[in-house]
PDB file of C-alpha atoms and ligand atoms in Angstrom:
ATOM      1  CA  MET A 180       4.049  94.138  50.823  1.00 41.00           C
ATOM      2  CA  THR A 181       4.082  90.984  52.939  1.00 43.00           C
ATOM      3  CA  ALA A 182       3.912  87.703  51.095  1.00 42.00           C
ATOM      4  CA  PRO A 183       0.435  86.183  51.219  1.00 43.00           C
ATOM      5  CA  SER A 184       0.468  82.675  52.656  1.00 54.00           C
ATOM      6  CA  THR A 185      -1.641  81.141  49.927  1.00 87.00           C
ATOM      7  CA  GLY A 186      -0.095  79.920  46.723  1.00 96.00           C
ATOM      8  CA  LEU A 187      -1.114  81.251  43.349  1.00 98.00           C
ATOM      9  CA  PHE A 188      -1.133  79.106  40.216  1.00 98.00           C
ATOM     10  CA  ILE A 189      -1.130  80.915  36.866  1.00 98.00           C
ATOM     11  CA  SER A 190      -0.835  79.253  33.464  1.00 98.00           C
ATOM     12  CA  PHE A 191      -0.099  80.843  30.097  1.00 98.00           C
ATOM     13  CA  GLU A 192      -1.576  79.558  26.873  1.00 98.00           C
ATOM     14  CA  GLY A 193      -1.784  80.319  23.182  1.00 98.00           C
ATOM     15  CA  ILE A 194      -0.719  78.933  19.840  1.00 97.00           C
ATOM     16  CA  ASP A 195       2.949  78.743  18.884  1.00 95.00           C
ATOM     17  CA  GLY A 196       4.134  82.246  17.971  1.00 91.00           C
ATOM     18  CA  ALA A 197       1.624  84.026  20.231  1.00 92.00           C
ATOM     19  CA  GLY A 198       4.492  85.614  22.194  1.00 91.00           C
ATOM     20  CA  LYS A 199       4.005  84.350  25.768  1.00 95.00           C
ATOM     21  CA  SER A 200       7.624  84.078  26.859  1.00 95.00           C
ATOM     22  CA  THR A 201       8.659  87.691  27.481  1.00 95.00           C
ATOM     23  CA  HIS A 202       5.463  88.378  29.407  1.00 98.00           C
ATOM     24  CA  ILE A 203       5.923  85.328  31.631  1.00 98.00           C
ATOM     25  CA  ALA A 204       9.447  86.511  32.468  1.00 97.00           C
ATOM     26  CA  GLY A 205       8.129  90.034  33.095  1.00 97.00           C
ATOM     27  CA  LEU A 206       5.469  88.778  35.491  1.00 98.00           C
ATOM     28  CA  ALA A 207       8.018  86.671  37.358  1.00 98.00           C
ATOM     29  CA  ASN A 208      10.061  89.849  37.932  1.00 98.00           C
ATOM     30  CA  ALA A 209       6.980  91.836  38.961  1.00 98.00           C
ATOM     31  CA  PHE A 210       5.943  89.243  41.565  1.00 98.00           C
ATOM     32  CA  LYS A 211       9.496  88.973  42.926  1.00 98.00           C
ATOM     33  CA  ALA A 212       9.690  92.761  43.196  1.00 97.00           C
ATOM     34  CA  GLN A 213       6.573  92.584  45.369  1.00 95.00           C
ATOM     35  CA  GLY A 214       8.134  90.063  47.736  1.00 96.00           C
ATOM     36  CA  ARG A 215       6.722  86.819  46.369  1.00 97.00           C
ATOM     37  CA  THR A 216       8.708  83.671  45.745  1.00 98.00           C
ATOM     38  CA  VAL A 217       8.148  82.543  42.164  1.00 98.00           C
ATOM     39  CA  THR A 218       8.387  79.083  40.652  1.00 98.00           C
ATOM     40  CA  LEU A 219       8.771  79.542  36.912  1.00 98.00           C
ATOM     41  CA  THR A 220       8.100  76.346  35.005  1.00 98.00           C
ATOM     42  CA  ARG A 221       6.662  74.864  31.824  1.00 98.00           C
ATOM     43  CA  GLU A 222       4.799  71.969  30.263  1.00 98.00           C
ATOM     44  CA  PRO A 223       5.470  69.499  28.930  1.00 98.00           C
ATOM     45  CA  GLY A 224       8.446  69.540  31.279  1.00 98.00           C
ATOM     46  CA  GLY A 225       9.436  71.136  34.552  1.00 98.00           C
ATOM     47  CA  THR A 226      11.075  68.022  36.054  1.00 98.00           C
ATOM     48  CA  PRO A 227      13.936  65.829  34.768  1.00 98.00           C
ATOM     49  CA  LEU A 228      11.481  63.045  33.877  1.00 98.00           C
ATOM     50  CA  ALA A 229       8.924  65.374  32.296  1.00 98.00           C
ATOM     51  CA  GLU A 230      11.650  67.082  30.240  1.00 98.00           C
ATOM     52  CA  LYS A 231      12.567  63.664  28.801  1.00 98.00           C
ATOM     53  CA  LEU A 232       8.915  63.103  27.916  1.00 98.00           C
ATOM     54  CA  ARG A 233       8.829  66.593  26.348  1.00 98.00           C
ATOM     55  CA  ALA A 234      11.686  65.682  24.017  1.00 98.00           C
ATOM     56  CA  LEU A 235       9.751  62.595  22.887  1.00 98.00           C
ATOM     57  CA  VAL A 236       6.466  64.465  22.384  1.00 98.00           C
ATOM     58  CA  LEU A 237       8.090  67.300  20.426  1.00 97.00           C
ATOM     59  CA  GLY A 238      10.432  65.096  18.417  1.00 96.00           C
ATOM     60  CA  ASP A 239       8.977  61.656  17.707  1.00 97.00           C
ATOM     61  CA  ALA A 240       6.007  60.677  15.545  1.00 96.00           C
ATOM     62  CA  MET A 241       3.237  58.961  17.524  1.00 97.00           C
ATOM     63  CA  ASP A 242      -0.517  58.514  17.501  1.00 97.00           C
ATOM     64  CA  PRO A 243      -2.732  61.016  19.363  1.00 97.00           C
ATOM     65  CA  LEU A 244      -3.509  58.683  22.292  1.00 98.00           C
ATOM     66  CA  THR A 245       0.202  58.037  22.886  1.00 98.00           C
ATOM     67  CA  GLU A 246       0.812  61.792  22.662  1.00 98.00           C
ATOM     68  CA  SER A 247      -1.983  62.501  25.163  1.00 98.00           C
ATOM     69  CA  LEU A 248      -0.768  59.847  27.600  1.00 98.00           C
ATOM     70  CA  LEU A 249       2.770  61.231  27.476  1.00 98.00           C
ATOM     71  CA  VAL A 250       1.747  64.855  28.113  1.00 98.00           C
ATOM     72  CA  PHE A 251      -0.449  63.747  31.008  1.00 98.00           C
ATOM     73  CA  ALA A 252       2.310  61.497  32.399  1.00 98.00           C
ATOM     74  CA  ALA A 253       4.674  64.465  32.281  1.00 98.00           C
ATOM     75  CA  ARG A 254       1.978  66.607  33.947  1.00 98.00           C
ATOM     76  CA  ARG A 255       1.490  64.148  36.802  1.00 98.00           C
ATOM     77  CA  ASP A 256       5.196  64.111  37.629  1.00 98.00           C
ATOM     78  CA  HIS A 257       5.386  67.908  37.365  1.00 98.00           C
ATOM     79  CA  LEU A 258       2.281  68.484  39.469  1.00 98.00           C
ATOM     80  CA  VAL A 259       3.250  66.099  42.259  1.00 97.00           C
ATOM     81  CA  THR A 260       6.925  67.013  42.534  1.00 98.00           C
ATOM     82  CA  VAL A 261       6.995  70.740  41.646  1.00 98.00           C
ATOM     83  CA  ILE A 262       3.635  72.532  41.450  1.00 98.00           C
ATOM     84  CA  GLU A 263       1.837  71.135  44.514  1.00 97.00           C
ATOM     85  CA  PRO A 264       4.833  71.570  46.851  1.00 97.00           C
ATOM     86  CA  ALA A 265       5.349  75.147  45.617  1.00 98.00           C
ATOM     87  CA  LEU A 266       1.677  76.003  46.170  1.00 98.00           C
ATOM     88  CA  ALA A 267       1.832  74.429  49.635  1.00 97.00           C
ATOM     89  CA  ARG A 268       4.763  76.749  50.425  1.00 97.00           C
ATOM     90  CA  GLY A 269       2.636  79.729  49.360  1.00 97.00           C
ATOM     91  CA  GLU A 270       4.609  80.492  46.197  1.00 98.00           C
ATOM     92  CA  VAL A 271       3.492  81.948  42.898  1.00 98.00           C
ATOM     93  CA  VAL A 272       3.666  79.241  40.237  1.00 98.00           C
ATOM     94  CA  LEU A 273       3.931  80.596  36.690  1.00 98.00           C
ATOM     95  CA  CYS A 274       3.510  77.731  34.258  1.00 98.00           C
ATOM     96  CA  ASP A 275       4.113  78.103  30.520  1.00 98.00           C
ATOM     97  CA  ARG A 276       1.189  75.899  29.360  1.00 98.00           C
ATOM     98  CA  PHE A 277      -0.879  73.423  31.364  1.00 98.00           C
ATOM     99  CA  THR A 278      -3.872  71.160  30.659  1.00 98.00           C
ATOM    100  CA  ASP A 279      -5.715  73.619  28.422  1.00 98.00           C
ATOM    101  CA  ALA A 280      -2.875  73.035  25.925  1.00 98.00           C
ATOM    102  CA  THR A 281      -3.772  69.345  25.837  1.00 98.00           C
ATOM    103  CA  PHE A 282      -7.428  70.112  25.131  1.00 98.00           C
ATOM    104  CA  ALA A 283      -6.371  72.644  22.484  1.00 98.00           C
ATOM    105  CA  TYR A 284      -3.554  70.713  20.755  1.00 98.00           C
ATOM    106  CA  GLN A 285      -4.479  67.052  21.208  1.00 98.00           C
ATOM    107  CA  GLY A 286      -8.245  67.697  21.400  1.00 98.00           C
ATOM    108  CA  GLY A 287      -8.635  70.601  18.953  1.00 98.00           C
ATOM    109  CA  GLY A 288      -5.562  70.240  16.736  1.00 98.00           C
ATOM    110  CA  ARG A 289      -5.347  66.454  16.539  1.00 98.00           C
ATOM    111  CA  GLY A 290      -9.099  65.906  16.946  1.00 98.00           C
ATOM    112  CA  PHE A 291      -8.565  63.454  19.816  1.00 98.00           C
ATOM    113  CA  ASP A 292     -11.548  62.427  21.968  1.00 98.00           C
ATOM    114  CA  LEU A 293     -12.345  65.076  24.591  1.00 98.00           C
ATOM    115  CA  ASP A 294     -14.049  62.641  26.984  1.00 98.00           C
ATOM    116  CA  THR A 295     -10.857  60.588  27.178  1.00 98.00           C
ATOM    117  CA  LEU A 296      -8.892  63.774  27.861  1.00 98.00           C
ATOM    118  CA  SER A 297     -11.363  64.721  30.613  1.00 98.00           C
ATOM    119  CA  THR A 298     -10.912  61.297  32.229  1.00 98.00           C
ATOM    120  CA  LEU A 299      -7.130  61.684  32.128  1.00 98.00           C
ATOM    121  CA  GLU A 300      -7.481  65.206  33.522  1.00 98.00           C
ATOM    122  CA  ARG A 301      -9.437  63.898  36.530  1.00 96.00           C
ATOM    123  CA  TRP A 302      -6.936  61.103  37.174  1.00 96.00           C
ATOM    124  CA  VAL A 303      -3.843  63.246  36.832  1.00 97.00           C
ATOM    125  CA  GLN A 304      -5.020  66.445  38.511  1.00 97.00           C
ATOM    126  CA  GLY A 305      -6.821  64.905  41.453  1.00 94.00           C
ATOM    127  CA  VAL A 306      -4.378  65.667  44.273  1.00 91.00           C
ATOM    128  CA  PRO A 307      -4.500  65.044  48.039  1.00 87.00           C
ATOM    129  CA  ALA A 308      -4.453  68.798  48.815  1.00 88.00           C
ATOM    130  CA  LEU A 309      -7.916  69.131  47.262  1.00 90.00           C
ATOM    131  CA  ALA A 310     -11.232  67.761  48.515  1.00 84.00           C
ATOM    132  CA  ASP A 311     -12.474  64.462  47.099  1.00 80.00           C
ATOM    133  CA  GLY A 312     -13.179  64.625  43.401  1.00 82.00           C
ATOM    134  CA  ALA A 313     -11.746  68.129  42.921  1.00 91.00           C
ATOM    135  CA  VAL A 314      -9.235  68.636  40.152  1.00 96.00           C
ATOM    136  CA  ARG A 315      -6.253  71.002  40.326  1.00 97.00           C
ATOM    137  CA  GLN A 316      -6.620  73.838  37.833  1.00 98.00           C
ATOM    138  CA  PRO A 317      -4.788  77.135  37.584  1.00 98.00           C
ATOM    139  CA  ASP A 318      -6.283  80.024  39.572  1.00 98.00           C
ATOM    140  CA  LEU A 319      -5.920  82.026  36.379  1.00 98.00           C
ATOM    141  CA  THR A 320      -5.102  81.157  32.782  1.00 98.00           C
ATOM    142  CA  ILE A 321      -3.810  83.954  30.600  1.00 98.00           C
ATOM    143  CA  TRP A 322      -4.652  83.125  27.000  1.00 98.00           C
ATOM    144  CA  PHE A 323      -2.650  84.999  24.372  1.00 98.00           C
ATOM    145  CA  ASP A 324      -5.065  84.939  21.475  1.00 98.00           C
ATOM    146  CA  LEU A 325      -3.681  85.603  18.011  1.00 97.00           C
ATOM    147  CA  PRO A 326      -4.941  84.664  14.518  1.00 98.00           C
ATOM    148  CA  ALA A 327      -3.228  81.530  13.212  1.00 97.00           C
ATOM    149  CA  ALA A 328      -1.992  83.267  10.050  1.00 97.00           C
ATOM    150  CA  THR A 329      -0.350  86.061  12.099  1.00 96.00           C
ATOM    151  CA  ALA A 330       1.405  83.547  14.328  1.00 95.00           C
ATOM    152  CA  ALA A 331       2.612  81.608  11.281  1.00 93.00           C
ATOM    153  CA  ALA A 332       4.138  84.775   9.826  1.00 92.00           C
ATOM    154  CA  ARG A 333       5.907  85.456  13.145  1.00 90.00           C
ATOM    155  CA  LEU A 334       7.281  81.907  13.260  1.00 89.00           C
ATOM    156  CA  ALA A 335       8.449  81.880   9.660  1.00 86.00           C
ATOM    157  CA  ASP A 336      11.980  83.049  10.550  1.00 77.00           C
ATOM    158  CA  ALA A 337      12.243  81.079  13.788  1.00 74.00           C
ATOM    159  CA  ARG A 338      14.607  78.205  14.526  1.00 78.00           C
ATOM    160  CA  ALA A 339      13.941  74.703  13.177  1.00 88.00           C
ATOM    161  CA  PRO A 340      10.287  73.924  13.958  1.00 91.00           C
ATOM    162  CA  ASP A 341       9.265  71.060  16.284  1.00 93.00           C
ATOM    163  CA  ARG A 342       6.395  68.641  15.469  1.00 95.00           C
ATOM    164  CA  PHE A 343       3.777  71.222  16.427  1.00 95.00           C
ATOM    165  CA  GLU A 344       5.381  74.345  14.997  1.00 93.00           C
ATOM    166  CA  ALA A 345       5.644  72.511  11.658  1.00 93.00           C
ATOM    167  CA  GLN A 346       1.843  72.131  11.440  1.00 95.00           C
ATOM    168  CA  PRO A 347      -0.174  74.083   8.846  1.00 95.00           C
ATOM    169  CA  VAL A 348      -2.270  77.144   9.671  1.00 96.00           C
ATOM    170  CA  ALA A 349      -5.477  75.031   9.629  1.00 98.00           C
ATOM    171  CA  PHE A 350      -4.132  72.944  12.546  1.00 98.00           C
ATOM    172  CA  PHE A 351      -3.671  76.099  14.623  1.00 98.00           C
ATOM    173  CA  GLU A 352      -7.160  77.277  13.764  1.00 98.00           C
ATOM    174  CA  HIS A 353      -8.412  74.067  15.401  1.00 98.00           C
ATOM    175  CA  VAL A 354      -6.091  74.684  18.368  1.00 98.00           C
ATOM    176  CA  ILE A 355      -7.566  78.174  18.791  1.00 98.00           C
ATOM    177  CA  ALA A 356     -11.075  76.692  18.681  1.00 98.00           C
ATOM    178  CA  GLY A 357      -9.957  74.265  21.400  1.00 98.00           C
ATOM    179  CA  TYR A 358      -8.809  77.131  23.615  1.00 98.00           C
ATOM    180  CA  ALA A 359     -12.003  79.064  22.925  1.00 98.00           C
ATOM    181  CA  ALA A 360     -14.114  76.079  24.029  1.00 98.00           C
ATOM    182  CA  ARG A 361     -12.151  75.741  27.276  1.00 98.00           C
ATOM    183  CA  ALA A 362     -12.435  79.478  27.954  1.00 98.00           C
ATOM    184  CA  ALA A 363     -16.192  79.384  27.305  1.00 98.00           C
ATOM    185  CA  ALA A 364     -16.611  76.436  29.689  1.00 98.00           C
ATOM    186  CA  GLN A 365     -14.615  78.057  32.538  1.00 97.00           C
ATOM    187  CA  PRO A 366     -14.811  81.819  31.872  1.00 98.00           C
ATOM    188  CA  GLN A 367     -13.953  82.872  35.444  1.00 97.00           C
ATOM    189  CA  ARG A 368     -10.565  81.132  35.164  1.00 98.00           C
ATOM    190  CA  PHE A 369      -9.570  82.670  31.819  1.00 98.00           C
ATOM    191  CA  ALA A 370      -8.229  86.095  30.884  1.00 98.00           C
ATOM    192  CA  ARG A 371      -8.162  86.365  27.097  1.00 98.00           C
ATOM    193  CA  ILE A 372      -5.584  88.853  25.876  1.00 98.00           C
ATOM    194  CA  ASN A 373      -5.598  90.080  22.297  1.00 98.00           C
ATOM    195  CA  ALA A 374      -1.989  89.230  21.341  1.00 98.00           C
ATOM    196  CA  ASP A 375      -2.321  90.897  17.939  1.00 97.00           C
ATOM    197  CA  GLN A 376      -1.185  94.252  19.377  1.00 97.00           C
ATOM    198  CA  PRO A 377       2.151  95.903  20.158  1.00 97.00           C
ATOM    199  CA  ARG A 378       4.010  94.121  22.945  1.00 96.00           C
ATOM    200  CA  GLU A 379       3.589  97.039  25.378  1.00 97.00           C
ATOM    201  CA  GLN A 380      -0.186  96.873  25.036  1.00 98.00           C
ATOM    202  CA  VAL A 381      -0.242  93.101  25.493  1.00 98.00           C
ATOM    203  CA  TRP A 382       1.866  93.559  28.643  1.00 98.00           C
ATOM    204  CA  ARG A 383      -0.641  96.086  30.004  1.00 98.00           C
ATOM    205  CA  GLY A 384      -3.407  93.525  29.472  1.00 98.00           C
ATOM    206  CA  VAL A 385      -1.420  90.875  31.322  1.00 98.00           C
ATOM    207  CA  VAL A 386      -0.744  93.157  34.293  1.00 98.00           C
ATOM    208  CA  GLN A 387      -4.362  94.292  34.386  1.00 98.00           C
ATOM    209  CA  ALA A 388      -5.602  90.681  34.558  1.00 98.00           C
ATOM    210  CA  LEU A 389      -3.566  90.297  37.760  1.00 98.00           C
ATOM    211  CA  THR A 390      -4.195  93.682  39.358  1.00 97.00           C
ATOM    212  CA  GLN A 391      -7.966  93.411  38.749  1.00 96.00           C
ATOM    213  CA  ARG A 392      -8.008  90.267  40.847  1.00 97.00           C
ATOM    214  CA  GLY A 393      -5.915  91.873  43.570  1.00 96.00           C
ATOM    215  CA  TRP A 394      -3.068  89.387  43.016  1.00 96.00           C
ATOM    216  CA  LEU A 395      -0.484  91.958  41.971  1.00 96.00           C
ATOM    217  CA  ALA A 396      -0.181  95.537  43.199  1.00 93.00           C
ATOM    218  CA  ALA A 397      -0.136  98.216  40.490  1.00 89.00           C
ATOM    219  CA  LEU A 398       3.316  98.488  38.914  1.00 86.00           C
ATOM    220  CA  ALA A 399       5.312 101.681  39.331  1.00 71.00           C
ATOM    221  CA  GLN A 400       5.778 101.981  35.567  1.00 58.00           C
ATOM    222  CA  GLY A 401       4.288 100.319  32.531  1.00 50.00           C
ATOM    223  CA  GLY A 402       7.774  98.865  31.943  1.00 50.00           C
ATOM    224  CA  ALA A 403       7.321  95.699  29.943  1.00 49.00           C
ATOM    225  CA  ALA A 404       9.117  92.450  30.016  1.00 49.00           C
TER     226      ALA A 404
HETATM  227  P1  TYD B  72       6.126  75.761  23.669  1.00 59.28           P
HETATM  228  O1  TYD B  72       5.468  75.856  24.983  1.00 59.28           O
HETATM  229  O2  TYD B  72       5.593  76.649  22.598  1.00 59.28           O
HETATM  230  O3  TYD B  72       7.641  75.927  23.924  1.00 59.28           O
HETATM  231  P2  TYD B  72       8.708  76.663  23.011  1.00 59.28           P
HETATM  232  O4  TYD B  72       8.415  78.104  23.253  1.00 59.28           O
HETATM  233  O5  TYD B  72       9.991  76.157  23.580  1.00 59.28           O
HETATM  234  O6  TYD B  72       8.444  76.199  21.600  1.00 59.28           O
HETATM  235  O7  TYD B  72       6.144  74.278  23.053  1.00 59.28           O
HETATM  236  C1  TYD B  72       5.475  73.234  23.569  1.00 59.28           C
HETATM  237  C2  TYD B  72       4.686  72.561  22.468  1.00 59.28           C
HETATM  238  O8  TYD B  72       3.994  71.451  23.015  1.00 59.28           O
HETATM  239  C3  TYD B  72       3.650  73.466  21.842  1.00 59.28           C
HETATM  240  O9  TYD B  72       3.688  73.331  20.446  1.00 59.28           O
HETATM  241  C4  TYD B  72       2.334  72.913  22.348  1.00 59.28           C
HETATM  242  C5  TYD B  72       2.637  71.483  22.640  1.00 59.28           C
HETATM  243  N1  TYD B  72       1.823  70.924  23.741  1.00 59.28           N
HETATM  244  C6  TYD B  72       0.860  69.968  23.461  1.00 59.28           C
HETATM  245  O10 TYD B  72       0.675  69.597  22.294  1.00 59.28           O
HETATM  246  N2  TYD B  72       0.113  69.452  24.478  1.00 59.28           N
HETATM  247  C7  TYD B  72       0.288  69.838  25.766  1.00 59.28           C
HETATM  248  O11 TYD B  72      -0.419  69.348  26.666  1.00 59.28           O
HETATM  249  C8  TYD B  72       1.282  70.826  26.057  1.00 59.28           C
HETATM  250  C9  TYD B  72       1.517  71.277  27.467  1.00 59.28           C
HETATM  251  C10 TYD B  72       2.037  71.346  25.010  1.00 59.28           C
END
């Protein structure tokens, strides 16, 4: 398969414990096997500066506006120095979380003002490659949807929790509602995967979301991540 010349931007979302990581790695391998160059990255983070901001956001207490400004500052640096150049080169960008996480965590979880987040989104994601007023969004967002109580049980034995992982189940219920609102507002961009299933079945859902759109050729085997 020859590499298409247009870039592809895919983000992965879900509450902590939803189990994104192995599937992101699996998709990276699947795209590479089909001749694509893959940029595998994450938010907050993905650049030296943004990784410093990530450490602050995950480790230090702060008010929700400060938190929102820091995740968007990290996003701007990441978008301008990593994501946009990779898309311009025609690569597949797989990003572990993007702006929907801000609407879900800061908007839903923290209850921070959504209009302010939308303003920041327009400022940060307006990029020269797009026509005036357009905002960079993923071509597809794969949302691993899992009940908050199930995710909490999965995380119970995990390493020391960060500021978000330490939140109660009720916080994650608000985060889920935040994701649901984003998915309802932009349904064509979202693929909701029921993550409360065996890993192999979740993987099939992930692959199907890509093959349906013609962005990944059918895989030889159902071999998961
Ligand atoms: P996560 O992506 O789950 O990484 P890890 O698998 O290493 O724990 O952690 C990032 C955390 O940051 C997660 O709890 C969600 C939170 N977050 C926000 O609150 N706002 C954002 O805009 C982003 C991108 C992440």
